[in-house]
C-alpha cells in the first residue's frame, strides 16, 4: 500500500517536527509512506534566518532575528538536517503545483496531525487551506484524517459549510481534541473519533531508541534540573519558574530560541537540535511548560510537571490532561502555583495513556487495513 501523508513538517517548531516524525513512523507498518512536501509559506517562514514583513510585529521580529542570528542559524540548520535525514518526501510543491506529484501511485491519503485545520495558523490570509483537507486527491483515493486539529479556532457559518463539504469525501476521520470531535460529529452527522497526538503513539522507550544517542549528551547539564519549554513567556510562567525553583532547589534549563528568557533560568539553550530536544526532555527531573507538545512529552516520559495555562489556547492541553486524569497538573492563577501538589507522578495516568494509545493505533489499523483501497 502506498500512503501519502500531508502535515506540517517544514517549520522551526520542535512539536510539529516530532508529530510528523511519529505519524510517519506509525504509518510505516501499513505500507510505504511519503510525506507530501507541501511548501506552506506561512509555516515555512519560521525557517528563514532573518524574517521581515512590513508591519510592527514584522519589524520587531526582524531586529530580534538579527540579535540572535548565530544560534538561530545553528538551530535552523539542525532542523533542516533533521527533515532531510528523517522524512521520506515527495517532490516539493505548492498549492498551484501539487498536481506535479504522481498522485496515481498512492492508494490512500492521510492528513494530520497538528493545527492543519486552523486557518489562523496555516494561511497568510486567514482562510482555510483546502490542501490540508486533501482537496487535490482523486475519486479513486481513500481519505483518512488522523489527529487533525483546529486548535482554538471556531469555524464560522461559511467555514463550517466549506469544512463539511471537504470532509464529506473522507472514509475515516479523527481529531486531536475532544471538543472538536464533538463539534464535527454534530456537523457531519458522522462519528469523528478522538485520538492521541502522534507523539504519544510512540512509547518513551521508542523515542529514546529512535532519537536519543550519546552524541546528544555533550552539553554540560546538571544531574537534576527543571526544564522549561515555553512559547509565550507569560508573567504567570515566570512566577511558576521562581516558585518551582525555590521549592525543588534545582537548576533551571530552558529550551527556548527567544532573544531572552526569565531571569530565573540558569541555562538557555537556543540552538537545541530536534534530537537534543528529546534527550533533554527525557533526562529532566521536573518540567514547566505552556506548550501542548511539552505536556505530551512530559506525560509520555513520566515526568512530574506543571502545565501553565496559555489562556484562550489551552483547549488542546486541557483535553489531554482530562484524558489522562491529570487536571491537577494545570495552573491558571498565582494561587494554583502556590498550592501546587508536587507528589510523584500518578501511575493511573500511565495506564490511561497506554489504553488510549492502543485505541488510537486501532483506529489507524481499521482505517487503513479495512479501507476499500486494500480490497
Coordinates of C-alpha atoms in Angstrom, one line a residue:
X1 CA 0.0 0.0 0.0
X2 CA 1.3 3.5 -0.9
X3 CA 0.3 6.1 1.6
X4 CA 0.6 9.9 1.1
X5 CA 0.7 12.0 4.2
X6 CA 0.2 15.7 4.4
X7 CA 1.1 17.5 7.6
X8 CA 3.1 20.4 9.0
X9 CA 6.7 19.2 8.6
X10 CA 8.8 22.2 7.4
X11 CA 8.9 24.5 10.4
X12 CA 11.2 25.7 13.2
X13 CA 9.0 24.1 15.8
X14 CA 10.0 21.0 17.8
X15 CA 6.5 19.8 18.4
X16 CA 5.5 20.0 14.8
X17 CA 8.6 18.1 13.7
X18 CA 8.1 15.4 16.3
X19 CA 4.4 14.8 15.4
X20 CA 5.4 14.5 11.7
X21 CA 8.2 12.0 12.6
X22 CA 5.8 10.0 14.8
X23 CA 3.0 9.9 12.2
X24 CA 5.3 8.7 9.5
X25 CA 6.7 6.1 11.9
X26 CA 3.2 4.8 12.9
X27 CA 2.1 4.5 9.3
X28 CA 5.2 2.6 8.1
X29 CA 3.8 -0.7 9.4
X30 CA 1.0 -0.4 6.9
X31 CA 3.0 0.3 3.8
X32 CA 5.2 2.8 2.0
X33 CA 4.8 6.3 3.4
X34 CA 5.7 9.6 1.6
X35 CA 5.1 13.0 3.1
X36 CA 3.7 15.4 0.6
X37 CA 6.4 18.1 0.6
X38 CA 3.8 20.9 0.6
X39 CA 5.7 24.2 1.0
X40 CA 3.4 26.3 3.1
X41 CA 4.8 29.8 3.0
X42 CA 3.4 30.8 6.4
X43 CA 4.8 27.8 8.4
X44 CA 8.0 27.6 6.4
X45 CA 8.8 31.3 7.1
X46 CA 10.0 30.2 10.5
X47 CA 12.9 28.5 8.8
X48 CA 14.2 31.8 7.4
X49 CA 17.3 33.0 9.2
X50 CA 16.1 36.6 9.3
X51 CA 12.4 37.3 8.7
X52 CA 10.8 40.6 7.7
X53 CA 7.3 41.9 6.9
X54 CA 6.1 45.5 6.6
X55 CA 4.3 45.6 9.9
X56 CA 5.1 46.4 13.5
X57 CA 5.4 42.7 14.5
X58 CA 7.4 42.1 11.3
X59 CA 9.9 44.8 12.1
X60 CA 10.1 43.6 15.7
X61 CA 10.9 40.0 14.5
X62 CA 13.5 41.4 12.1
X63 CA 15.5 43.0 14.8
X64 CA 15.1 40.1 17.2
X65 CA 16.4 37.7 14.5
X66 CA 19.4 40.0 13.8
X67 CA 20.4 40.0 17.5
X68 CA 20.1 36.2 17.8
X69 CA 21.3 35.3 14.3
X70 CA 24.1 32.9 15.2
X71 CA 22.1 30.5 17.5
X72 CA 19.2 30.9 15.1
X73 CA 21.3 29.8 12.1
X74 CA 22.5 26.7 14.1
X75 CA 19.0 25.8 15.2
X76 CA 17.5 26.1 11.7
X77 CA 20.4 24.2 10.1
X78 CA 19.8 21.4 12.6
X79 CA 16.0 21.4 11.8
X80 CA 16.8 21.2 8.0
X81 CA 19.2 18.3 8.6
X82 CA 16.5 16.5 10.7
X83 CA 14.0 16.9 7.9
X84 CA 16.4 15.7 5.2
X85 CA 17.6 12.7 7.4
X86 CA 14.2 11.5 8.7
X87 CA 11.4 12.4 6.3
X88 CA 10.6 10.5 3.1
X89 CA 9.4 13.4 1.0
X90 CA 7.8 13.8 -2.4
X91 CA 9.0 16.5 -4.8
X92 CA 8.4 19.9 -3.4
X93 CA 5.1 21.6 -4.4
X94 CA 2.9 24.5 -3.5
X95 CA -0.9 24.8 -3.9
X96 CA -0.6 25.6 -7.6
X97 CA 1.8 22.8 -8.5
X98 CA 0.6 19.9 -6.3
X99 CA -0.5 18.1 -9.5
X100 CA 3.1 17.7 -10.4
X101 CA 3.2 14.8 -7.9
X102 CA 2.3 11.4 -9.4
X103 CA -0.9 11.2 -7.4
X104 CA -2.0 7.9 -9.1
X105 CA 0.7 5.9 -7.4
X106 CA -0.9 6.5 -4.0
X107 CA -3.7 4.3 -2.6
X108 CA -4.6 6.4 0.5
X109 CA -4.0 9.9 1.5
X110 CA -3.9 10.9 5.2
X111 CA -3.9 14.4 6.7
X112 CA -2.8 15.2 10.2
X113 CA -1.8 16.0 12.9
X114 CA -1.1 19.5 14.3
X115 CA -3.2 22.5 13.6
X116 CA -3.6 21.9 9.8
X117 CA -7.3 22.8 10.1
X118 CA -6.8 26.1 11.9
X119 CA -6.8 28.8 9.2
X120 CA -5.1 31.3 11.6
X121 CA -2.0 29.0 11.8
X122 CA -1.5 27.9 8.2
X123 CA -2.9 30.7 6.0
X124 CA -1.5 34.2 5.5
X125 CA -5.0 35.4 4.6
X126 CA -6.7 33.6 7.5
X127 CA -8.6 31.3 5.1
X128 CA -9.0 27.5 5.2
X129 CA -6.3 25.8 3.2
X130 CA -8.1 23.1 1.3
X131 CA -4.8 21.2 0.6
X132 CA -4.8 20.1 4.2
X133 CA -8.3 18.6 3.6
X134 CA -6.8 16.6 0.7
X135 CA -8.7 18.6 -1.9
X136 CA -6.1 17.5 -4.5
X137 CA -6.9 13.8 -4.3
X138 CA -8.9 11.9 -6.9
X139 CA -12.1 10.0 -6.5
X140 CA -10.1 6.7 -6.6
X141 CA -8.3 7.6 -3.4
X142 CA -9.4 6.8 0.1
X143 CA -9.1 9.7 2.5
X144 CA -8.3 9.5 6.2
X145 CA -7.7 12.1 8.9
X146 CA -5.5 11.2 11.9
X147 CA -5.5 13.6 14.9
X148 CA -6.1 16.7 12.8
X149 CA -6.6 19.9 14.8
X150 CA -8.2 23.3 14.5
X151 CA -6.7 24.4 17.8
X152 CA -8.8 27.1 19.5
X153 CA -10.4 28.2 16.2
X154 CA -14.2 28.1 15.9
X155 CA -15.5 27.8 12.4
X156 CA -18.0 30.5 11.3
X157 CA -21.0 29.6 9.2
X158 CA -19.2 29.9 5.9
X159 CA -16.2 27.9 7.1
X160 CA -18.5 25.2 8.6
X161 CA -20.2 24.8 5.2
X162 CA -16.7 24.6 3.5
X163 CA -15.4 22.1 6.0
X164 CA -18.5 19.9 5.8
X165 CA -18.2 19.7 2.1
X166 CA -14.5 18.9 2.2
X167 CA -14.8 16.2 4.9
X168 CA -17.8 14.5 3.1
X169 CA -15.3 12.6 1.0
X170 CA -13.4 11.1 3.9
X171 CA -13.8 7.5 4.8
X172 CA -12.4 7.8 8.4
X173 CA -12.0 11.0 10.4
X174 CA -10.2 11.5 13.7
X175 CA -9.1 14.7 15.5
X176 CA -6.8 15.5 18.4
X177 CA -9.2 17.4 20.8
X178 CA -12.4 16.0 22.3
X179 CA -14.2 19.3 21.9
X180 CA -13.5 19.3 18.1
X181 CA -14.6 15.7 17.9
X182 CA -18.0 16.6 19.3
X183 CA -18.4 19.6 17.1
X184 CA -17.5 17.8 13.9
X185 CA -19.6 14.8 14.8
X186 CA -22.6 17.1 15.1
X187 CA -21.7 19.0 11.9
X188 CA -21.2 15.9 9.8
X189 CA -23.7 13.6 11.4
X190 CA -20.9 11.0 11.4
X191 CA -18.6 9.7 14.1
X192 CA -15.4 11.7 14.4
X193 CA -13.0 9.8 16.7
X194 CA -10.9 11.5 19.4
X195 CA -7.4 10.1 19.2
X196 CA -3.9 10.8 20.6
X197 CA -1.5 13.2 19.2
X198 CA 1.0 11.2 17.1
X199 CA 3.9 11.9 19.5
X200 CA 2.0 9.8 22.1
X201 CA 1.7 6.8 19.7
X202 CA 5.4 6.2 20.3
X203 CA 6.3 5.0 23.8
X204 CA 9.1 6.7 25.8
X205 CA 11.3 3.7 25.0
X206 CA 10.7 4.1 21.3
X207 CA 11.5 7.8 21.4
X208 CA 14.8 7.0 23.1
X209 CA 15.6 4.2 20.7
X210 CA 15.0 6.3 17.6
X211 CA 16.3 9.8 18.6
X212 CA 18.4 9.6 21.7
X213 CA 22.1 8.8 21.5
X214 CA 25.4 9.6 23.2
X215 CA 26.2 12.5 20.9
X216 CA 23.3 14.5 22.3
X217 CA 24.6 14.5 25.9
X218 CA 27.7 16.6 25.1
X219 CA 26.2 19.7 26.8
X220 CA 27.2 20.0 30.4
X221 CA 23.9 19.6 32.1
X222 CA 23.4 19.2 35.9
X223 CA 22.3 15.7 37.2
X224 CA 19.0 17.1 38.2
X225 CA 17.3 20.1 36.6
X226 CA 14.0 21.8 35.9
X227 CA 13.2 22.0 32.2
X228 CA 11.3 25.0 30.9
X229 CA 9.7 24.7 27.5
X230 CA 7.6 27.7 26.7
X231 CA 6.0 29.6 23.8
X232 CA 4.5 33.0 25.0
X233 CA 6.7 33.6 28.2
X234 CA 3.8 35.0 30.3
X235 CA 4.2 36.6 33.7
X236 CA 2.4 33.6 35.2
X237 CA 5.0 31.2 33.7
X238 CA 7.8 33.4 35.1
X239 CA 6.2 33.2 38.5
X240 CA 5.9 29.4 38.1
X241 CA 9.7 29.1 37.4
X242 CA 10.5 31.2 40.5
X243 CA 8.2 29.1 42.8
X244 CA 9.3 25.7 41.5
X245 CA 13.0 26.5 41.6
X246 CA 12.6 27.6 45.2
X247 CA 10.7 24.5 46.1
X248 CA 12.9 21.9 44.4
X249 CA 16.3 23.7 44.6
X250 CA 17.4 22.5 41.1
X251 CA 19.0 24.5 38.3
X252 CA 16.6 25.7 35.6
X253 CA 17.3 24.9 31.9
X254 CA 15.2 26.5 29.2
X255 CA 14.8 25.2 25.6
X256 CA 13.9 28.5 24.0
X257 CA 15.0 30.1 20.8
X258 CA 13.9 33.5 22.0
X259 CA 16.2 36.5 22.4
X260 CA 15.8 36.5 26.2
X261 CA 14.4 34.3 28.9
X262 CA 13.3 34.6 32.5
X263 CA 16.0 35.8 34.9
X264 CA 15.4 32.7 37.0
X265 CA 16.7 30.5 34.2
X266 CA 20.3 29.2 34.7
X267 CA 20.9 28.0 31.2
X268 CA 19.1 29.0 28.0
X269 CA 19.6 26.6 25.1
X270 CA 18.6 28.5 21.9
X271 CA 20.1 26.1 19.4
X272 CA 19.0 22.6 20.5
X273 CA 18.8 20.1 17.7
X274 CA 15.5 18.2 17.4
X275 CA 17.3 15.1 18.8
X276 CA 18.6 17.1 21.8
X277 CA 15.1 18.3 22.4
X278 CA 14.0 14.7 23.1
X279 CA 17.1 13.9 25.1
X280 CA 16.9 16.9 27.4
X281 CA 13.2 16.2 28.0
X282 CA 13.9 12.6 28.8
X283 CA 16.5 13.5 31.4
X284 CA 14.7 16.3 33.2
X285 CA 13.7 16.0 36.8
X286 CA 10.7 18.3 36.5
X287 CA 9.1 20.2 33.6
X288 CA 7.4 23.6 33.4
X289 CA 5.6 24.1 30.1
X290 CA 2.8 26.1 28.4
X291 CA 3.2 24.1 25.2
X292 CA 0.8 21.3 24.1
X293 CA 3.7 19.1 23.0
X294 CA 5.6 20.0 26.1
X295 CA 2.7 18.4 28.0
X296 CA 2.7 15.4 25.6
X297 CA 6.4 14.6 26.2
X298 CA 6.1 15.3 30.0
X299 CA 3.3 12.7 30.2
X300 CA 5.0 10.2 27.8
X301 CA 8.3 10.4 29.7
X302 CA 6.5 10.0 33.0
X303 CA 7.7 13.3 34.4
X304 CA 6.3 15.4 37.2
X305 CA 5.3 18.6 35.5
X306 CA 3.4 21.8 35.8
X307 CA 1.3 22.9 32.8
X308 CA 0.9 26.6 32.8
X309 CA -2.2 27.7 31.0
X310 CA -1.7 29.6 27.8
X311 CA -5.1 31.2 28.2
X312 CA -7.5 31.0 25.3
X313 CA -5.2 28.5 23.6
X314 CA -5.5 26.0 26.4
X315 CA -8.1 23.7 24.9
X316 CA -5.6 21.2 23.5
X317 CA -3.7 21.0 26.8
X318 CA -7.0 20.7 28.8
X319 CA -8.2 17.9 26.6
X320 CA -5.1 15.9 27.1
X321 CA -5.0 16.4 30.8
X322 CA -8.6 15.4 31.2
X323 CA -7.9 12.3 29.1
X324 CA -5.1 11.2 31.5
X325 CA -6.8 12.4 34.7
X326 CA -4.0 15.0 35.3
X327 CA -6.1 18.2 35.5
X328 CA -4.3 18.9 38.8
X329 CA -1.1 19.5 36.8
X330 CA -2.6 22.6 35.3
X331 CA -2.2 26.1 36.8
X332 CA -4.0 29.1 35.6
X333 CA -3.6 31.6 38.5
X334 CA -0.9 32.5 41.1
X335 CA -2.9 30.7 43.8
X336 CA -2.7 27.5 41.6
X337 CA 1.0 27.8 41.6
X338 CA 1.2 28.5 45.4
X339 CA -0.9 25.4 46.2
X340 CA 0.5 23.1 43.5
X341 CA 0.9 19.4 44.6
X342 CA 4.4 18.1 43.9
X343 CA 3.6 14.5 44.7
X344 CA 5.1 11.8 42.5
X345 CA 3.6 11.1 39.1
X346 CA 0.4 9.1 39.0
X347 CA 0.5 5.5 37.8
X348 CA -3.1 5.9 36.7
X349 CA -2.1 8.4 34.0
X350 CA 0.4 5.8 32.6
X351 CA -2.4 3.2 32.3
X352 CA -4.8 5.7 30.8
X353 CA -2.3 6.8 28.2
X354 CA -1.5 3.2 27.3
X355 CA -5.2 2.4 26.9
X356 CA -5.7 5.4 24.6
X357 CA -2.6 4.6 22.7
X358 CA -4.0 1.1 21.9
X359 CA -7.3 2.7 20.9
X360 CA -5.6 5.2 18.6
X361 CA -3.4 2.7 16.9
X362 CA -6.6 0.6 16.4
X363 CA -8.2 3.5 14.7
X364 CA -5.3 3.7 12.3
X365 CA -5.4 -0.1 11.7
X366 CA -9.1 -0.1 11.0
X367 CA -8.8 3.0 8.7
X368 CA -6.0 1.5 6.7
X369 CA -6.4 -2.2 6.6
X370 CA -10.2 -2.2 6.3
X371 CA -10.2 0.5 3.7
X372 CA -11.6 -0.3 0.3
X373 CA -8.2 0.6 -1.1
X374 CA -6.9 -2.7 0.2
X375 CA -9.6 -4.9 -1.2

